[in-house]
Tab-separated table of C-alpha atoms and ligand atoms in Angstrom:
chain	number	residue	atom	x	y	z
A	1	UNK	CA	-15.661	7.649	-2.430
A	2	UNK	CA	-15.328	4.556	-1.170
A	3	UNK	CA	-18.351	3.995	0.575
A	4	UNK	CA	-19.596	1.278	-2.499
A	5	UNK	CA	-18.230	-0.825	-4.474
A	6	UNK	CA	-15.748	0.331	-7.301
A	7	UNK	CA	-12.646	-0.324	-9.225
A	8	UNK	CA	-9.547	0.972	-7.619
A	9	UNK	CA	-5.960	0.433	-8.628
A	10	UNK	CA	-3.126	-0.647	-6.606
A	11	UNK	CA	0.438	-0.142	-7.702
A	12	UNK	CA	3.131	-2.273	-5.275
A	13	UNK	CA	0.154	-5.147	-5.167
A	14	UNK	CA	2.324	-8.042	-4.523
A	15	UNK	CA	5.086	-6.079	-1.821
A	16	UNK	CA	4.628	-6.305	1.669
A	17	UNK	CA	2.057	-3.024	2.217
A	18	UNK	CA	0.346	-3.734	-1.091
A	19	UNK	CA	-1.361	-7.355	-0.793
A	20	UNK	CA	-2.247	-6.354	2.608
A	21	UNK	CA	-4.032	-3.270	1.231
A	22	UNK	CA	-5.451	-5.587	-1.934
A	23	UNK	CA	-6.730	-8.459	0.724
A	24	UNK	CA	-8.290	-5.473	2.603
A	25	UNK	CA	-9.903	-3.638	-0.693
A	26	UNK	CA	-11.242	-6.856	-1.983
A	27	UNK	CA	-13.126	-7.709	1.502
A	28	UNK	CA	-14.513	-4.231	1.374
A	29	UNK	CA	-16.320	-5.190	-1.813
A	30	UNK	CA	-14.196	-3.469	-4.065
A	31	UNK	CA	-12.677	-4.516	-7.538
A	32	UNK	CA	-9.254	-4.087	-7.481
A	33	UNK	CA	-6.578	-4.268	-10.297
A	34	UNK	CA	-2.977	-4.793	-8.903
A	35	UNK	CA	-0.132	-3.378	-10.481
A	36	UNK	CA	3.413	-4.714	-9.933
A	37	UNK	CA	7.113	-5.396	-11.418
A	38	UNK	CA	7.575	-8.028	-9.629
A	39	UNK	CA	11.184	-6.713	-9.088
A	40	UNK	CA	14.247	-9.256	-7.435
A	41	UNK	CA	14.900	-7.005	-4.514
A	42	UNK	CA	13.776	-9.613	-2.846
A	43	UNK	CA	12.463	-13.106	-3.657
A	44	UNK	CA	9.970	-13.361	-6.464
A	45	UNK	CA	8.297	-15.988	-4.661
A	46	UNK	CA	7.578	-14.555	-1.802
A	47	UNK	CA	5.714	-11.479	-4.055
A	48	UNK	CA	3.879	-14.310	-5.431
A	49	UNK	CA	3.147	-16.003	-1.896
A	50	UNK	CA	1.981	-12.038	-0.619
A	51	UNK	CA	-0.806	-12.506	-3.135
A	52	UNK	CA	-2.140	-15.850	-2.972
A	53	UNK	CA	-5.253	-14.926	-0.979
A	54	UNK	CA	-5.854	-11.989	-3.321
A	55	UNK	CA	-4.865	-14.019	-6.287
A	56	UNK	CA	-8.205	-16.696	-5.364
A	57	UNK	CA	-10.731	-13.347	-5.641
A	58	UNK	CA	-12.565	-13.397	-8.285
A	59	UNK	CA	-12.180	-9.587	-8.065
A	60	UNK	CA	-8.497	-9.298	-8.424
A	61	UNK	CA	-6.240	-8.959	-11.371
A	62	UNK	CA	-2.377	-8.481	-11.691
A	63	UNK	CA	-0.521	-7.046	-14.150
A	64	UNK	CA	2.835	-7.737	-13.963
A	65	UNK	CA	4.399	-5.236	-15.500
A	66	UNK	CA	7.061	-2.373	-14.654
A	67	UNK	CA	5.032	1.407	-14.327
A	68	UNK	CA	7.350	2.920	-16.273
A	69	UNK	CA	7.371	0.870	-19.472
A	70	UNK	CA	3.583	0.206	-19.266
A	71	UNK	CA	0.774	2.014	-20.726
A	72	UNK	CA	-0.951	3.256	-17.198
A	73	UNK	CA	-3.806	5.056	-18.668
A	74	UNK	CA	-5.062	1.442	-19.977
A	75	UNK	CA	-4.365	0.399	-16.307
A	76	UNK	CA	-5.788	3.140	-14.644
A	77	UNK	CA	-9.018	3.923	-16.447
A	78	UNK	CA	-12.039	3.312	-14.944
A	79	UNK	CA	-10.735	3.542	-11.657
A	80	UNK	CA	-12.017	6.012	-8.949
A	81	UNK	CA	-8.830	5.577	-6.701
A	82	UNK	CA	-5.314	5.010	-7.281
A	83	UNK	CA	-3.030	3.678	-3.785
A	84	UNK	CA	-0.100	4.200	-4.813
A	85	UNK	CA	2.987	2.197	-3.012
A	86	UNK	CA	4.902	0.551	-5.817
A	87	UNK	CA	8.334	1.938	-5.324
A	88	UNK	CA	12.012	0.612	-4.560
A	89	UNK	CA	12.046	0.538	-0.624
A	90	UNK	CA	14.675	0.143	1.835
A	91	UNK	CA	16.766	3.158	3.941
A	92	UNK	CA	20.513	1.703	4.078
A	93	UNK	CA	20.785	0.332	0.521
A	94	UNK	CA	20.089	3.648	-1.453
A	95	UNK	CA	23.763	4.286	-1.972
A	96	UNK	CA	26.367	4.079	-4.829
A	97	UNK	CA	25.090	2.564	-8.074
A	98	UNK	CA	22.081	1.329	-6.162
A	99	UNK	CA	20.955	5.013	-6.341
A	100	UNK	CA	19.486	4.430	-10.185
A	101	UNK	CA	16.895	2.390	-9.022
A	102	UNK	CA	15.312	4.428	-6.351
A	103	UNK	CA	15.072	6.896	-9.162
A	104	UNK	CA	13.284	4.663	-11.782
A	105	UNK	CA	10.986	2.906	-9.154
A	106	UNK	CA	10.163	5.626	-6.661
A	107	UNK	CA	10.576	9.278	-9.141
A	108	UNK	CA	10.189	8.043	-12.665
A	109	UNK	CA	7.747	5.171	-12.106
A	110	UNK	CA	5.542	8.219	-9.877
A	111	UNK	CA	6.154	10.465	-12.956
A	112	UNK	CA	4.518	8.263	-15.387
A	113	UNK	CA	1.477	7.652	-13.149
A	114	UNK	CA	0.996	11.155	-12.774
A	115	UNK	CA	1.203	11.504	-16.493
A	116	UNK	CA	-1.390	8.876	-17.046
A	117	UNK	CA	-4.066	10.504	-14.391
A	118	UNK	CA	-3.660	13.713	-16.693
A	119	UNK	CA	-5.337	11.856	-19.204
A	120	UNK	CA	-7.786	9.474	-17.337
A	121	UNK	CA	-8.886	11.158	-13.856
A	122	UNK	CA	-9.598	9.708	-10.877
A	123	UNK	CA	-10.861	10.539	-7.967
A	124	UNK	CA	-7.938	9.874	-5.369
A	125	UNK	CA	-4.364	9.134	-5.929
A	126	UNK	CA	-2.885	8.048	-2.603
A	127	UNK	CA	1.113	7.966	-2.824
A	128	UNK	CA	2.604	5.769	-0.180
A	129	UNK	CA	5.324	8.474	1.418
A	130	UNK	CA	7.813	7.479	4.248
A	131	UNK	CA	8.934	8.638	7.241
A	132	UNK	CA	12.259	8.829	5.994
A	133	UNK	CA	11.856	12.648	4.140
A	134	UNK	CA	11.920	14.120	7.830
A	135	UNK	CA	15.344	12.857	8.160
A	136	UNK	CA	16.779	13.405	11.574
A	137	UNK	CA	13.729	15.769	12.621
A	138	UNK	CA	14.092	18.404	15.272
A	139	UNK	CA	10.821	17.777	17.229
A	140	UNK	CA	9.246	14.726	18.571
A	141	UNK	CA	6.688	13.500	17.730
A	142	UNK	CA	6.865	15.112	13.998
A	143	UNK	CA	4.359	17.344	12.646
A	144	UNK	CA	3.613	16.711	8.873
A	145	UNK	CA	4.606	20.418	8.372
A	146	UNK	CA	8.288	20.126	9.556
A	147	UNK	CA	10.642	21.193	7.349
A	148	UNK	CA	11.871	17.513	5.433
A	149	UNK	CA	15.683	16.907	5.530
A	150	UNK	CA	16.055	13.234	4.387
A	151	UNK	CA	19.417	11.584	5.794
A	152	UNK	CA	19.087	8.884	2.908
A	153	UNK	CA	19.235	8.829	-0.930
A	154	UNK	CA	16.057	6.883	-0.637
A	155	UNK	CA	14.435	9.164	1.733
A	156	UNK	CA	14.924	11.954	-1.023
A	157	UNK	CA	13.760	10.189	-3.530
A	158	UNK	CA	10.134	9.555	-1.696
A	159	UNK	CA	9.993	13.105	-0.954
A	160	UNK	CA	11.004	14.040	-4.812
A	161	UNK	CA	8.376	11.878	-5.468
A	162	UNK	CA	5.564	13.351	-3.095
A	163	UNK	CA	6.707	16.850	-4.538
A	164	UNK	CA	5.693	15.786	-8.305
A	165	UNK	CA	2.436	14.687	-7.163
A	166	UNK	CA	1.882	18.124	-5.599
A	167	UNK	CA	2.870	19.544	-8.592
A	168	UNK	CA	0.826	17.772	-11.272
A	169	UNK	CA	-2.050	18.637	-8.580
A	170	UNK	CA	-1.389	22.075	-8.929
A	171	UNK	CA	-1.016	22.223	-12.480
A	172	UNK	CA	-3.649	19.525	-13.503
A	173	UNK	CA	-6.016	19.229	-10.636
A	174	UNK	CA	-4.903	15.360	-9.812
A	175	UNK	CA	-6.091	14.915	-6.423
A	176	UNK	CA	-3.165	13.678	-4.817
A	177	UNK	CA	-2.983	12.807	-1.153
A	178	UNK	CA	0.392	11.388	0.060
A	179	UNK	CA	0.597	9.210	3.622
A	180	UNK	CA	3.944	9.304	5.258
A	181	UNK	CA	4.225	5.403	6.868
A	182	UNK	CA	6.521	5.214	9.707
A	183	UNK	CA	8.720	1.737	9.415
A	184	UNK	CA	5.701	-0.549	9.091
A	185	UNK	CA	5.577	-4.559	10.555
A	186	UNK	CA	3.777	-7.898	10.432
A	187	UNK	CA	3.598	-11.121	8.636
A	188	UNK	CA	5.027	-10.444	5.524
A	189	UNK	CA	7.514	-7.910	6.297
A	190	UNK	CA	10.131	-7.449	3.323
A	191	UNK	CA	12.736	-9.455	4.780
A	192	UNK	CA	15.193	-6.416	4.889
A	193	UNK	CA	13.505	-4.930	7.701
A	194	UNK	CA	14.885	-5.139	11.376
A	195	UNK	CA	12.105	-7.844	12.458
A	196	UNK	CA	12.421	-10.268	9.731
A	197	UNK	CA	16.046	-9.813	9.855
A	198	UNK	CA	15.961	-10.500	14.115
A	199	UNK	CA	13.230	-13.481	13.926
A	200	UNK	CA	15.438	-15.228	10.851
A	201	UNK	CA	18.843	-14.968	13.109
A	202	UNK	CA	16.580	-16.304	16.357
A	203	UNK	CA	15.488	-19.394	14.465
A	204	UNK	CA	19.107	-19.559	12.803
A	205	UNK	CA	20.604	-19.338	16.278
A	206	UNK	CA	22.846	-16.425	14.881
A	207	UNK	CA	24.051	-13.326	16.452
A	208	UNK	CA	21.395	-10.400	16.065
A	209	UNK	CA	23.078	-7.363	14.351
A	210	UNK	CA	22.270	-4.036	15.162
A	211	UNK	CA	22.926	-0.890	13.389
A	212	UNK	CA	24.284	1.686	16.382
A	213	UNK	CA	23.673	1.288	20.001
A	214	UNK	CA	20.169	0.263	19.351
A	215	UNK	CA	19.137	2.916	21.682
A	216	UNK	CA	17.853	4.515	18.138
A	217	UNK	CA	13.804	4.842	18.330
A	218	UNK	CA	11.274	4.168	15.998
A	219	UNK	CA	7.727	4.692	15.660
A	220	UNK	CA	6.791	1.110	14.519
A	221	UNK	CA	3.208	0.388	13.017
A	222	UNK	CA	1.158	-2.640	12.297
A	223	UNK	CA	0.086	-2.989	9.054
A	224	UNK	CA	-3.013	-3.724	9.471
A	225	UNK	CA	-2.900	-0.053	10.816
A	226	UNK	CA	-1.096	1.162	7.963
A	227	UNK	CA	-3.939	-0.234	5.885
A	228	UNK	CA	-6.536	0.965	7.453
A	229	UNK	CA	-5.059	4.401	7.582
A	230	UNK	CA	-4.574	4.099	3.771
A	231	UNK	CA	-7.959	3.140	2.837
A	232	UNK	CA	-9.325	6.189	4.967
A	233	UNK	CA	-6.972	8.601	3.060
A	234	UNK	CA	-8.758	7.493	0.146
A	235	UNK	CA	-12.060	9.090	1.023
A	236	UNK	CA	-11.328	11.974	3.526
A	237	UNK	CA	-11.200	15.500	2.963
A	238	UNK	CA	-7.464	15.345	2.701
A	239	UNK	CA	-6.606	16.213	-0.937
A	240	UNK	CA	-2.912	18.328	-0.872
A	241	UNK	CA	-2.510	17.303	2.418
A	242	UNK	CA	0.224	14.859	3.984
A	243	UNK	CA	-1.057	12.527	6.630
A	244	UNK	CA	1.674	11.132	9.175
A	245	UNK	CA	0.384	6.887	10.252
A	246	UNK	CA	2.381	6.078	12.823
A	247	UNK	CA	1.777	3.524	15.337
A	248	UNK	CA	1.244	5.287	18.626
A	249	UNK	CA	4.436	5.302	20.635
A	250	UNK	CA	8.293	5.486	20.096
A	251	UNK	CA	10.191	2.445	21.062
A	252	UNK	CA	14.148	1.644	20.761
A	253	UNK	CA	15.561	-1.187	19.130
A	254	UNK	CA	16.583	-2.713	22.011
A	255	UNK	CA	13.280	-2.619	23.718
A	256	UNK	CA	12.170	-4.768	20.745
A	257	UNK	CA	14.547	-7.018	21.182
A	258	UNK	CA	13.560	-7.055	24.935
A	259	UNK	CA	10.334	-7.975	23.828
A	260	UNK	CA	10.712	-10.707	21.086
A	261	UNK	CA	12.957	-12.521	23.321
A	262	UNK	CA	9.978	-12.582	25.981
A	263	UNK	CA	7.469	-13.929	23.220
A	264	UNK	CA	9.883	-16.570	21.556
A	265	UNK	CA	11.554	-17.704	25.086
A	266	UNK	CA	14.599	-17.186	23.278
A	267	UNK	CA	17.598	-15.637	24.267
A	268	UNK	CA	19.202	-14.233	20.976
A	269	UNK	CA	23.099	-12.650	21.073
A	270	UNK	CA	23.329	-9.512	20.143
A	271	UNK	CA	26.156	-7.827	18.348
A	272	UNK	CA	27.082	-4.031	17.637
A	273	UNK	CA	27.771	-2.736	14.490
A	274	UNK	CA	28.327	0.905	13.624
A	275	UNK	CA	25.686	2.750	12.924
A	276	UNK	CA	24.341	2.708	9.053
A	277	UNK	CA	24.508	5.544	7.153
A	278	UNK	CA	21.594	6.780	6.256
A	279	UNK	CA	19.699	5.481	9.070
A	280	UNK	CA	17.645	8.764	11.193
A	281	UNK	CA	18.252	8.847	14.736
A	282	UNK	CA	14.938	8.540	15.563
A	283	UNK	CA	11.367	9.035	13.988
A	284	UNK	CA	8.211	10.129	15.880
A	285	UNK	CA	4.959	10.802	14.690
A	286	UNK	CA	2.669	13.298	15.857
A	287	UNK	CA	-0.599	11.717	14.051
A	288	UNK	CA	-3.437	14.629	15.012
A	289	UNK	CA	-3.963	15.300	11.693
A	290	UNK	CA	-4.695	11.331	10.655
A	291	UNK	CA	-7.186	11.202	14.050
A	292	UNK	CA	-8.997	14.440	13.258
A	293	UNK	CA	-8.878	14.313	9.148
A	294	UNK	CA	-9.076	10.508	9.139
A	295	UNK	CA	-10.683	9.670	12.417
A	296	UNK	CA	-8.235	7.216	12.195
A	297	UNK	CA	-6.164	5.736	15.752
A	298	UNK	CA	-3.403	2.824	15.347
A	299	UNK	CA	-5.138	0.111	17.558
A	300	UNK	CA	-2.454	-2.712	17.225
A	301	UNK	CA	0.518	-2.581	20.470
A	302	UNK	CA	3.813	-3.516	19.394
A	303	UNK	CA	3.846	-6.931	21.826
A	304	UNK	CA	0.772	-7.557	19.860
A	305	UNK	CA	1.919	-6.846	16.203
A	306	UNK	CA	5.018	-8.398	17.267
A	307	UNK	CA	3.804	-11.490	18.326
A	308	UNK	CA	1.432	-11.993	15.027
A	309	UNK	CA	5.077	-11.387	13.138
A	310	UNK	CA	6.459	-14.223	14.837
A	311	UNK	CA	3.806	-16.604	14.435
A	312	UNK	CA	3.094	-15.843	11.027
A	313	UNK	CA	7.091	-16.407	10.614
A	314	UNK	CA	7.078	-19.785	12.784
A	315	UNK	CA	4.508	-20.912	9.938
A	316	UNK	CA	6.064	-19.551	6.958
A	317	UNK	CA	9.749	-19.680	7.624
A	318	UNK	CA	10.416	-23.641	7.574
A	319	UNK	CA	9.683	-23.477	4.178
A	320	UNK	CA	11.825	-21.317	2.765
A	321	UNK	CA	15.525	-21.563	1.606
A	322	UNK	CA	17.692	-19.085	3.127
A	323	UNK	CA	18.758	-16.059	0.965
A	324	UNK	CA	20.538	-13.176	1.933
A	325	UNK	CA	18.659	-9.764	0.000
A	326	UNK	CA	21.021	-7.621	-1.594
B	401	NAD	P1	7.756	-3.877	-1.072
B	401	NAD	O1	9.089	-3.864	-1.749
B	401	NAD	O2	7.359	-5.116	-0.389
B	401	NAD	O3	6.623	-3.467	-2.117
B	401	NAD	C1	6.838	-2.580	-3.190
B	401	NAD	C2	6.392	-3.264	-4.470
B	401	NAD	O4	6.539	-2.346	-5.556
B	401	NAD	C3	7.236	-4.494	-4.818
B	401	NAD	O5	6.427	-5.660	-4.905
B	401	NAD	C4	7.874	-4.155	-6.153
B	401	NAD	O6	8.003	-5.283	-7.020
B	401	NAD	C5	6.947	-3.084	-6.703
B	401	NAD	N1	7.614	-2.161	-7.638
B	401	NAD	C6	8.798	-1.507	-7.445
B	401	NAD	N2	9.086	-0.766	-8.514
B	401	NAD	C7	8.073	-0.942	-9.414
B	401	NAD	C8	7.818	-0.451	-10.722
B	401	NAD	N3	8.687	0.362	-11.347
B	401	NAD	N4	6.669	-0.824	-11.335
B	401	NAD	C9	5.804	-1.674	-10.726
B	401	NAD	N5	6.006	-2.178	-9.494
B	401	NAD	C10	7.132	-1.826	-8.853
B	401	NAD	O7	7.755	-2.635	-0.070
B	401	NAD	P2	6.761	-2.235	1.121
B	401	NAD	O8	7.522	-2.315	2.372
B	401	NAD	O9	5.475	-2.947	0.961
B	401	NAD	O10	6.543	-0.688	0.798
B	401	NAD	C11	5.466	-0.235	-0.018
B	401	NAD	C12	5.581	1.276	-0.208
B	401	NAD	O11	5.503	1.930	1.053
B	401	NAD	C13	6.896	1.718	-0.851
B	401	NAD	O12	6.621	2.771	-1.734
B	401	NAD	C14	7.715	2.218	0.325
B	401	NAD	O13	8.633	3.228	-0.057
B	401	NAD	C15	6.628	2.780	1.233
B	401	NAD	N6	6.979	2.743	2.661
B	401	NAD	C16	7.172	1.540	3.291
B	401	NAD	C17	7.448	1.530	4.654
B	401	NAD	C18	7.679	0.257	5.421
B	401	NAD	O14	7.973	0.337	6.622
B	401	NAD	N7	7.543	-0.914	4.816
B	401	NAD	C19	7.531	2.736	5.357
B	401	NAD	C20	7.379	3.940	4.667
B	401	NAD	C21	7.056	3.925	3.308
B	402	UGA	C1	11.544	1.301	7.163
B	402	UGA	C2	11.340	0.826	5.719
B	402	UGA	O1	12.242	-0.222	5.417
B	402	UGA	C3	11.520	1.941	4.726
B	402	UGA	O2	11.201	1.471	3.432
B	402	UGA	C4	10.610	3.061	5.148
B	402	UGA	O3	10.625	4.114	4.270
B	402	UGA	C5	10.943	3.518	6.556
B	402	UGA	O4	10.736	2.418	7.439
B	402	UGA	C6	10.042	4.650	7.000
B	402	UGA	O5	9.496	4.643	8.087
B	402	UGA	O6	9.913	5.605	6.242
B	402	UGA	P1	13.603	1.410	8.781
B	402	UGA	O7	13.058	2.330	9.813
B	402	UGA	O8	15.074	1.425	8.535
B	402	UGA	O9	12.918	1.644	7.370
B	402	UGA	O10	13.092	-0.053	9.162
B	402	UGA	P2	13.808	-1.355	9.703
B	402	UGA	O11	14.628	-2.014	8.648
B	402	UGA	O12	12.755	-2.168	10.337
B	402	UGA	O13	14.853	-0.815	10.799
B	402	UGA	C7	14.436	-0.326	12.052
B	402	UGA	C8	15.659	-0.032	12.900
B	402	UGA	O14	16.382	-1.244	13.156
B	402	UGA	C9	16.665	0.913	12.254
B	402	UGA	O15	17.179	1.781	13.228
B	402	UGA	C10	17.792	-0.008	11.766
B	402	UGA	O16	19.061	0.589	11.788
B	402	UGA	C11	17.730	-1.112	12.777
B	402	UGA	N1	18.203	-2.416	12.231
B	402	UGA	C12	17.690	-2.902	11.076
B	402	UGA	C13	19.152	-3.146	12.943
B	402	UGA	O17	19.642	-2.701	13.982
B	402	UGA	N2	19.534	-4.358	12.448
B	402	UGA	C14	19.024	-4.875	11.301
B	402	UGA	O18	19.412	-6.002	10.904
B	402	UGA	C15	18.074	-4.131	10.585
């Protein structure tokens, strides 16, 4: 489906996932049309900064517009894939009033897509899932078919989400395949996540803060991985099926730590906080079905993808004013 050269959409262009994905797409030959709100849960600039390599492609367009106001079918026809991934991230936040915009970005905004492939079909709509539907799971590593019991409003949302693309593929033939990413990592990680968060308090010579113990695990993946894994969903024999990407190997949050202080020589204090709610346990993933469906293996070790996170925020970081996401 993608073997040559066509037009594929991407929704989430300019996030963290998406102009990885878009940079990838684009050296693969393909035309790609980037879809994206642009939204302020974090920086603007640093959505416009995700796409400046795309952005010089002759190949690339954005339109910056919110999925659920826009008219999708113009966006979408044409296309022979749709990836998926625009959507409101983020685990801890998806409480109190917060709630409404999980909804909009990650169940309406999916709604309205599926609405618009009813009318213009493709041949693969990829929905960027998450990890977080399994909730606090009761096997490691985590088989796709596990029953889902999110811990986090966001978590349900993604698998409300997943759900309606099921549906309209039972009702309306869209061939929907959703990827569950387990908490993904590299340069241009939202700067929410645990890494950014860590590397910005080294630099800052502040006190790390961890949720918990930090004896929690996580299956932690490279994005070049989650990429790669993404593209490949977009051709294999996977339509109806969920695909777990995880990186290979469950690590704690203090083993990170362990490690980043090794690559930046730095010795970073570490404070305790409770636990978030929201936050699972731990998340494993078994990823058979990914190897044998997508012949796809995560080849990037954490020290690895860790250390290309730091450099890439060594490089990036003295630029940048300090602001505190919401
Ligand atoms: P991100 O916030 O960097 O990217 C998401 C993009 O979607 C943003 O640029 C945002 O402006 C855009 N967007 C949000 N709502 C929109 C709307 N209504 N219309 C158009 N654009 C909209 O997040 P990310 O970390 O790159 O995650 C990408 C996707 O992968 C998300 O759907 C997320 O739930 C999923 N995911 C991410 C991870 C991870 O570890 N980063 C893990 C599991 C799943
Ligand atoms: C990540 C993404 O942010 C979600 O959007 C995604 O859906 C999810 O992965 C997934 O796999 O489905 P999360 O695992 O919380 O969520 O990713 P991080 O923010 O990198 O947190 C990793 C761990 O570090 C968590 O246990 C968290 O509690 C902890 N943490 C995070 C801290 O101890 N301190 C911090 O400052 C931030």
């Amino acid at each position: 489906m993608l073997d040559s050269p066509s037009r594929v959409v991407v929704t989430g262009a300019a996030g963290f996932i998406g102009s990885h994905l878009c940079e990838r797409l684009l050296a693969d030959g393909h035309q790609v049309a980037g879809v994206d709100s642009l939204s302020d849960y974090y920086e603007r600039e640093r959505k416009y900064e995700n796409l400046e390599v795309a952005r010089a492609h002759a190949n690339f367009t954005l339109e910056e517009s919110d999925m659920v106001e826009t008219d999708l079918a113009r966006v979408v026809r044409g296309a022979s894939v749709v990836f998926h991934l625009a959507g409101q991230p983020g685990v801890r936040p998806s409480w109190g009033s917060h709630f409404d915009r999980y909804v909009h970005d990650n169940i309406v905004a999916t709604q309205r897509l599926l609405e618009a492939l009813r009318e213009v079909p493709v041949q693969r709509l990829v929905f960027a899932s998450s990890s977080s539907v399994y909730g606090n799971a009761e096997m490691f590593p985590t088989k796709e078919t596990a029953l889902p019991r999110p811990v986090s409003p966001y978590g349900m949302t993604k698998l409300a989400a997943e759900h309606l693309a099921f549906v309209y593929m039972r009702n309306f033939g869209i061939p929907a395949t959703s990827i569950r990413y387990f908490t993904v990592y590299g340069p241009r990680q939202r700067p929410d996540m645990a890494f950014h968060r860590f590397m910005e308090a080294l630099v800052d010579e502040q006190e790390i803060e961890i949720y918990g113990d930090g004896e929690q695990t996580r299956e932690f993946t490279y994005v070049s991985d989650a990429v790669d894994g993404t593209v490949k969903a977009a051709s294999a024999d996977v339509v109806g099926q969920i695909v777990n990407l995880g990186g290979g190997s469950r690590v704690t949050v203090n083993r990170v730590l362990d490690t980043l202080e090794d690559i930046s020589r730095m010795k970073p204090r570490r404070r305790y906080l409770p636990a978030a709610p929201g936050d699972p346990r731990h998340t494993g993933a078994s990823i058979n079905v990914a190897r044998e469906k997508l012949e796809w293996e995560p080849r990037v070790s954490l020290r690895d993808g860790l250390t290309k996170q730091w450099e890439w925020f060594l490089a990036t970081s003295a630029k940048r004013p300090r602001v505190t996401p919401t």
